[in-house]
Amino acid sequence: MALQCGIVGLPNVGKSTLFNCLSNAKAQSANFPFCTIEPNVGVITVPDERLNKLASLVNPQRIVPTTVEIVDIAGLVKGASKGEGLGNKFLANIRETDAILHVLRCFDDENITHVDGSVNPLRDKEIIDYELQLKDLETIESRLSKVQKQAQTGGDKLAKLQFEVLKKYQEALLQGKSARTVTFDTKDEMKAAKELYLLTSKPVMYVCNVDEASAVNGNKYVDMVKEAVKDEDAQILIVAAKIESEIAEFETYEEREMFLNEIGLEESGVSRLIRAAYALLDLETYFTVGVQEVRAWTFLKGSKAPQCAAVIHTDFEKGFIRAEVIKYDDFVTLGSEAACKEAGKMNVEGKEYVAHDGDIMHFRFNV
C-alpha cells in the first residue's frame, strides 16, 4: 500500500537530518538551502511490539513488519507558489503525497543559518501555509472559471455541486485558512472535495525540532506552536533530530536504550514519529500468524474483510468466502490459535465485517 508522508519545511530546519534518521537512504545534509533537490523516498519499518509478542508465542521462521513511505521534499521558500526557489517542482512533489509532516525549527544555534535570519516557528509555519494556500487558490479559481457557467445556466447537477464546493474552499482560502478547515455536509460534497487533491486539505502533523535540553518537555518555541495550531485539525510531535542522529549511530538495542534513559526518554522520537505518520495516513494493522511467518499487514481504517484480504493478494478478495478472526488480546492471553478455537474466541466473519487494528486474520477463499 504505497501511501506516503511528505516531510516539508523551510530550508535548514532539520528535514533531511530527520529523514536520515528514519531511513537508510541518506539525503545530503548541508547548511544551505536546496540541498535536497530530488525528493528522497524511504520505506520505513513501523515499530510494533505486538508483532514481537506474537512471534515469541509462535516462534516462526520469519517475522515481517509493516512499512510506511516517507518522502523528504526540498525546503520551500517565499514565492514557491510562483516558482521561486524551484517552487513548482517542490509543490508538485507535495501534491503526490497523502499526508504532510511539517518540520518547524524550535531551537537556537548560531552555527546553523536560518533562511530568514532568525528563529520563529510561527513565521516559518505561516510562510509554508501561505505558499500552499496560494497554490490551492490558483487551482480553485481555475476550476471555478470552467464550471461556473454550467452551474448557473444549465441543469447540470454535478456542475452545481462542484461549484458549491469550490466556492466554500475559495472563501476559506481568501481568509487565509487551509482547505482542511472546511467541512461538508453530504457524501457527494465530500467526494467532489476529495477529487480536487488540494495541498492544504491533506492531514498534517507539526514536528517541532528541538535541542537536547527540550527533547522531553519542549520549550518556548513549542509552546508558541501549540497555541497557534490549537484550533486546527492537526497533531504536534516533539523530536530532537540531532539526538536522533546520534541514537541511529548506536549498533545495539541496549546502547540505544541506555542513551534514551540518560536523557529521560522512554523511546526514540523516530519511533514515535513513524507510528504517528502511520496513524496520520489513517492506516491500521492486522496480523497473520503461523509457524512459517508472523506478519503485519497494512489496511485503511474502516476497511471490510475482503479489502483486507486483497492486501495479501487480489485473488483473496475475488474469491472471498470468510475470515477467521481472533482478537490480539485473546491470542496473547490464551497463547495459541488452537487454544483460542477451544475457548470459542475465534469468530467467523463475512464480507461486511469491518476489520479492527490488531485483528489476527485467516482468510478462506475460492478462485
PDB file of C-alpha atoms in Angstrom, residues 9-11 33-34 36-37 73-92 94 115 127-128 130-132 134-135 138:
ATOM      1  CA  GLY A   9       9.521  22.887   5.843  1.00  0.00           C
ATOM      2  CA  LEU A  10      11.815  25.827   5.198  1.00  0.00           C
ATOM      3  CA  PRO A  11      15.489  25.164   4.400  1.00  0.00           C
ATOM      4  CA  PRO A  33      19.030  25.961   1.014  1.00  0.00           C
ATOM      5  CA  PHE A  34      18.013  23.476  -1.706  1.00  0.00           C
ATOM      6  CA  THR A  36      17.872  18.179  -1.312  1.00  0.00           C
ATOM      7  CA  ILE A  37      16.748  18.757  -4.904  1.00  0.00           C
ATOM      8  CA  ILE A  73      10.976  17.181  -0.030  1.00  0.00           C
ATOM      9  CA  ALA A  74      13.344  20.104  -0.564  1.00  0.00           C
ATOM     10  CA  GLY A  75      12.898  23.268   1.500  1.00  0.00           C
ATOM     11  CA  LEU A  76      10.216  25.713   0.401  1.00  0.00           C
ATOM     12  CA  VAL A  77      10.759  29.481   0.436  1.00  0.00           C
ATOM     13  CA  LYS A  78       8.639  32.595  -0.047  1.00  0.00           C
ATOM     14  CA  GLY A  79       7.351  32.736  -3.600  1.00  0.00           C
ATOM     15  CA  ALA A  80       7.298  28.949  -4.071  1.00  0.00           C
ATOM     16  CA  SER A  81       3.743  29.146  -5.406  1.00  0.00           C
ATOM     17  CA  LYS A  82       5.080  31.443  -8.152  1.00  0.00           C
ATOM     18  CA  GLY A  83       8.023  29.198  -8.931  1.00  0.00           C
ATOM     19  CA  GLU A  84      10.629  30.818  -6.663  1.00  0.00           C
ATOM     20  CA  GLY A  85      13.391  28.534  -5.411  1.00  0.00           C
ATOM     21  CA  LEU A  86      12.321  25.626  -7.627  1.00  0.00           C
ATOM     22  CA  GLY A  87       8.901  26.036  -6.008  1.00  0.00           C
ATOM     23  CA  ASN A  88       6.766  24.461  -8.725  1.00  0.00           C
ATOM     24  CA  LYS A  89       8.769  21.243  -8.600  1.00  0.00           C
ATOM     25  CA  PHE A  90       8.580  21.074  -4.809  1.00  0.00           C
ATOM     26  CA  LEU A  91       4.844  21.796  -4.735  1.00  0.00           C
ATOM     27  CA  ALA A  92       4.278  19.026  -7.279  1.00  0.00           C
ATOM     28  CA  ILE A  94       3.927  17.604  -2.085  1.00  0.00           C
ATOM     29  CA  VAL A 115      16.924  31.389   5.711  1.00  0.00           C
ATOM     30  CA  ILE A 127       5.252  31.065   5.079  1.00  0.00           C
ATOM     31  CA  ILE A 128       4.624  27.426   4.173  1.00  0.00           C
ATOM     32  CA  TYR A 130       0.666  30.846   2.665  1.00  0.00           C
ATOM     33  CA  GLU A 131       2.505  29.288  -0.277  1.00  0.00           C
ATOM     34  CA  LEU A 132       0.385  26.133  -0.202  1.00  0.00           C
ATOM     35  CA  LEU A 134      -1.879  30.383  -2.778  1.00  0.00           C
ATOM     36  CA  LYS A 135      -1.337  27.328  -4.955  1.00  0.00           C
ATOM     37  CA  GLU A 138      -4.946  29.165  -8.040  1.00  0.00           C
TER      38      GLU A 138
END
